[in-house]
DNA sequence: AAATATTCCAACCGCAACACG
DNA sequence: ACGTGTTGCGGTTGGAATATT
């Protein structure tokens, strides 16, 4: 496409942000759209990422790769550009550094992992969840794009626990869901208080929960899990 | 205080997918 | 089915701000 030489480029001024048509006509539609999407749009949050947001980005980047728009869809009010910048300038370095540290400490942590259940009660639930998910069998984008072959609900009824032979995740009650998940992964079987008949795929409850949690437009399964 | 290096992020670029006639 | 314009995305860059020497 031939670039139009009269179009203005570079940083936007405050006047231009006032959406005056004369100014906007000097910019390409693409530039105007980008400015709107990343800066002027209502309900945009910029900077000051919370710890939870950081962990979400790290986790999703690990599973989705650099699909910033998909990641942004799970972080309300954040733009893909902002997330991408934040990852490239800060989180990537941190993750690399942490990976180096964890590699160095692999030998000493092997035993710790095997006794995680016993030690979980006093641990920080948020980082515990991250650790579990990072170590979970979700290894490719395809693992996440397809609904699980098999799913159920936790005994509480509000936690969705998706189970198949590839992955599982928990929702609002991190530890309970995760530990249930750990159990399911090894061998899906009845646990206390769970009505398997009611939650098995294609049951009424199963369908109602899927309608609420699975966004067919987004074609993504883990929406309710964040 | 000045020069230089580094960090951060807004915006650009090119490509692919999509919409529409 | 095809061509053209538009939209959305991710990689990259330029320059302002900040830190370091």
PDB file of C-alpha atoms (C1' of nucleotides) in Angstrom, chain A residues 3 9-10 12 30-31 35 46 85, chain B residues 7-15:
ATOM      1  CA  UNK A   3       1.809   5.644   2.068  1.00  0.00           C
ATOM      2  CA  UNK A   9       2.999  10.802  12.237  1.00  0.00           C
ATOM      3  CA  UNK A  10       4.627  10.579  15.637  1.00  0.00           C
ATOM      4  CA  UNK A  12      -0.037  12.665  19.557  1.00  0.00           C
ATOM      5  CA  UNK A  30      -5.024   3.246  11.464  1.00  0.00           C
ATOM      6  CA  UNK A  31      -3.131   5.679  13.664  1.00  0.00           C
ATOM      7  CA  UNK A  35      -4.597   5.928  19.638  1.00  0.00           C
ATOM      8  CA  UNK A  46      -2.519   2.112  32.369  1.00  0.00           C
ATOM      9  CA  UNK A  85       5.191  -3.639  26.670  1.00  0.00           C
TER      10      UNK A  85
ATOM     11  C1'  DT B   7      14.759   1.805  30.457  1.00  0.00           C
ATOM     12  C1'  DC B   8      10.241   2.421  29.109  1.00  0.00           C
ATOM     13  C1'  DC B   9       6.363   2.901  26.192  1.00  0.00           C
ATOM     14  C1'  DA B  10       3.674   5.141  22.428  1.00  0.00           C
ATOM     15  C1'  DA B  11       3.326   4.486  17.916  1.00  0.00           C
ATOM     16  C1'  DC B  12       4.684   2.576  13.433  1.00  0.00           C
ATOM     17  C1'  DC B  13       5.062  -1.269  10.160  1.00  0.00           C
ATOM     18  C1'  DG B  14       3.886  -5.279   7.639  1.00  0.00           C
ATOM     19  C1'  DC B  15       1.156  -9.131   7.399  1.00  0.00           C
TER      20       DC B  15
END
